[in-house]
Amino acid sequence: MKDISLPHLNYAALAPMLILFGVACVGVLVDAFAPRKARYPIQLVVALVGLIAAFVAVVLRAGKVTAENAITAAGAVSVDKPALFLQGTLIVLGAVALLLIGERALERGGPFVAQAAITVGSDADQRQAARESGATEVFPLTIFSLSGMLLFVAANDLLTMFVALEVFSLPLYLLCALARRRRLISQEAALKYFLLGAYASAFFLFGLALLYGFAGGITFAKINESAQNGTGNITLLYAGLALVSIGLLFKAAAVPFHVWTPDVYQGAPTPVTSLMAACTKVAAFGGLLRVLYAGFDRVHWDYSPIIAAIAVLTMLVGSILAVTQTDIKRLLAYSSIANAGYLLVGVLGNSALGLSSVMFYLVAYGFTVIAAFAVITLVRDADGEATHLSRWAGLGRRSPFYATVFTVILLSFAGIPLTSGFTSKFAVFSAAGGGDQSWLVIVGVVSSMILAFPYLRVVVMMWLSEPGEQTPSVSLPGMLTSAALVIGVVITIFVGVAPQPLLHLTSEAANFIR
Amino acid sequence: MQTLIPLLVAIPLASAAILLLGGRLTDRWGHWLGVLAPMASFVLGLIAFFKLADLPVDARAYSTQLWNFIDSGSLHVGFGLLFDPLSAVFVLLITGVGSLIHLYAVGYMSHDEGRRRFFGYFNLFVAAMLLLVLGNNYVMLYLGWEGVGLASYLLISFWYNRNSAATAGKKAFLMNRVGDAGFAIGIFLMFATLGTTQYTEVFAGVAKLSTGTVLMMGLLLLLGACGKSGQFPLQSWLPDAMEGPTPVSALIHAATMVTAGVYLIARSNPIFSANATLQTVVVSVGALTLLIGCVIGCAKDDIKRVLAWSTVSQIGYMFLGVGLGGGAYALAIIHLLAHGFFKANMFLGAGSVMHGMNDQTDIRRFGGLRKYMPVTWLTFMMGWLAIIGIPPLSGFFTKDPIIEAAFNRPGWTGWLFGGVALLGAGLTAFYMTRLFVLTFHGPKRWTEDIEHPHESPWIMTIPLIFLAIGSVVAGFMMKTSVVTWLTPVLDPTGAEDEVHRITNVTGAILSVAITVVGAGIAYMLFRRGTALVEQPAGPVVTAARNNLYADAFNVAVFEKPGNWLTRGLVFLDYRGVDGLVNSLAAIVGGGSGRLRRLQNGFVRSYALSMLTGALLVVGAFLMVRLG
């Protein structure tokens, strides 16, 4: 038996993950030792400083990364250019979502419940709903989740990827259950998410086992090499790839593994929904891109038609179901599903162009979707957020400014030129067109047209309906939500008007190192 | 020159921007700013003109490129300006006559609430017109062309709450679109065959093109020119354009914009001179239009309509001139300049009459105004004598040479076109004399509401006096000087083959004689006034009153089928397109409603659907590989 020796660790490459992990641990300690009143400001500052430090570490590393020094930790982690780009994206999007999570100006104590374990509706629950400010554990939970995502997009073998998947999923399950209002549906959402997430993880794990059987190893390099040499049992290869993909497609919310999305998006506290819609999407597609591009590049022609079929289903089901939604959060959930379909179309570009276009899309979509949820947190009445669409009628008369902002966001979702929605759709569709997937592009455009209908219906409702008794007013946002909203909208328009800098960045970064 | 030439355009443009964007803040002083802008441009234009004149003849062209206008693929268009002898005379005409008319408009529009808006549009027009004549490529010309079209539309419909004005504006705009489309396609053709739109490069390349291409290009440009200049078959918008305020009619629809077609052909003289068929077409259009204008002018009773049809007819003379080519290019240009003076003079005079007569325009209800409006009478008389070509007023020196040049065209066509031009001169004398006599002489036939017509204020009469002086002397002054001045641009060579059927003296005698006859008949007929209302008339007069049925033709051939087409398309849209879209939407909505039921909220169902999906995916993967 050989001695186990510590593998070489490139700390500069691992720094962003280590910083976030450390900050999360500090956050737990703060909750344990800091006085109750001081926790919130300390947590907020620690989390934001940690994110900034991690971002700086990513930027510093991005200047030095090469094909030789990308892989570290005994081949378990590959901090290559796409990984760094996605990590940077995750950190920035996570920071913007954290601003929403940390907002306490909109309602007393913030959007989170103080003690989630108290029975809903009991006397104790009513007391805490009225008085106590929200649990500050949400900050370390968010940071834990983000650190898991950072590892997920940099994982160079399937086992690391699985561990990272669980690290980022478990805090999210918890976060979903912590809504201050409508606690029952929040808890239901968390439970559903947890059960189905565990189910999907099992598929992933089983796939991992089959692939080990095929290649005799779990690193992408090994799998790729075996697939190239034609050694091993190819039934294991395909069954394994299918099962691993299912695990990832679940997180990406692709049909038919999307079923959790509407319920969870609706039930979770809106800031957490924005975190899931932006960051989970980035992590899931980052992982999917790495598995398909770095691990299974050789069997590209075999998996393409199946992924394409899933993409078509995802685009159509997402957009068609969005048509009849009556709740704005569910509407955005289905829109998120359809967007997963567009991203899959980009993935099938299967080239550096496909990779860069998907990364571009993730950035553009992430900022817009956070801004959308930020507006949703503002439209509220005495019972909290007013998410039923009928309540949004006439909002343009009541609050023209926020209605305008939301209109811009919806136009971007619909892919109208001069918004990021247009440039990003254009990027993925042209990547797919370049990869001989023109028919997918046609389906994508048809789906976009269908999806434009529910978006425009909201616009029409906001502007062309008379405000009713029921129309809530828009609360004045606090500094944090304002900042998140401004960042989201400015980037939505900037990437729409001048996409070149971001395109340049993504095409620079589009090269996986196994 | 570097800063001078761009400033010519920039000053009125800036003034227009201030007036239109400044809103009510500029109401009190806006009109004075509006007057100063073209005056400033006139002064700068004069300075630039003298600088140009100082240069040796060969070097008299100043071209500059301000920035890259369009830079796409192999299409490179610069925002370039060109100041050469041809642009120079146009700049002076536009800013000179323009300044006088602006000044007049201060008085004419003084009671109008929209005066500031009027001056904003007016300055916009001046800027666009200057851009039109100063561009150094066809795209710049087109830019100005569209700019003046826009200004013309805005000003015809200036009193937009009058139904007739709004309709006239639309009519002008639509008919101009027809011409503009032709012009645009002509420019595309240039780019397609020569790869450039720059004047110098296009003209250098014409020789390499096939005859058919040159013919096509020329016809397309001619279509554009006909639209803008109210020539056959696109003439019918111009008289309706008189719905705008009178200064607009004077500046835009008489002196400057409507001559843009002549400018276009003169500027493109290497293209038109390169093809004899093309020249014949231009000459025919000119001759036909001048006749149409004269005939209809005889039958109209509205003072501005008569002047409008006379404009159509005079531009016909100019087209005749540019169509003859060679030395006649310059003749057309000097006629254009002289026409700018006397027609602006008469339009402003008509405005002055209307100003004193409660906006009455019917010449049957004028008469005897000489005593009441002496300045208007005298200045209008100068314009009248100038247009009918009595020596030594300007029309004589500019119109007669065109008639002679038409006679000297080789072949039988020379006799035809010369004859038409001569007949036109007689008819012009007839209807202009009728207009003049009925307005200022004879018995009073005023409507009851007018008790004491008055002369216009000085701010309106001063421009009249200046323009009257121009009408008298311009022709004599320009007859050789401007023709020589234009030589570098409008090369008179190529006219050697013309026959000399008629000498200057015979031509002059002939045309003066026919003019006197026409004017004499009119004077005899109308010196005692005329009936107050329209009288029944024979088929020729009825046809002329109905604009020779051009409007009826347009309605029958274009409007009615257009309406049918629209109705058909609307039907198709409702039943076909909308039906398809609505049923598709219904299908999507129905599908959405059904699919929604799958989302029932139970984790067990969700897990089952995931399992089914997983089985399908794994099965598919294995099928792809093993099957």
Tab-separated table of N, CA, C and O in Angstrom, chain B residues 44 67 181 341 487 542:
chain	number	residue	atom	x	y	z
B	44	LEU	N	-21.969	85.070	-46.284
B	44	LEU	CA	-20.876	84.090	-46.408
B	44	LEU	C	-20.791	83.559	-47.835
B	44	LEU	O	-19.702	83.366	-48.381
B	67	TRP	N	-16.660	64.324	-43.022
B	67	TRP	CA	-16.449	63.054	-42.320
B	67	TRP	C	-16.972	61.931	-43.188
B	67	TRP	O	-17.607	62.178	-44.211
B	181	ALA	N	-38.182	57.681	-55.451
B	181	ALA	CA	-37.845	56.262	-55.582
B	181	ALA	C	-37.022	56.051	-56.846
B	181	ALA	O	-36.016	55.334	-56.831
B	341	PHE	N	-36.161	85.260	-59.603
B	341	PHE	CA	-36.485	86.651	-59.243
B	341	PHE	C	-37.931	86.993	-59.590
B	341	PHE	O	-38.704	87.412	-58.747
B	487	THR	N	-19.099	77.950	-67.606
B	487	THR	CA	-18.414	77.102	-68.591
B	487	THR	C	-17.646	75.925	-67.996
B	487	THR	O	-17.735	74.814	-68.515
B	542	THR	N	-62.894	73.403	-70.586
B	542	THR	CA	-63.296	72.522	-69.488
B	542	THR	C	-62.156	71.588	-69.116
B	542	THR	O	-61.854	71.370	-67.939
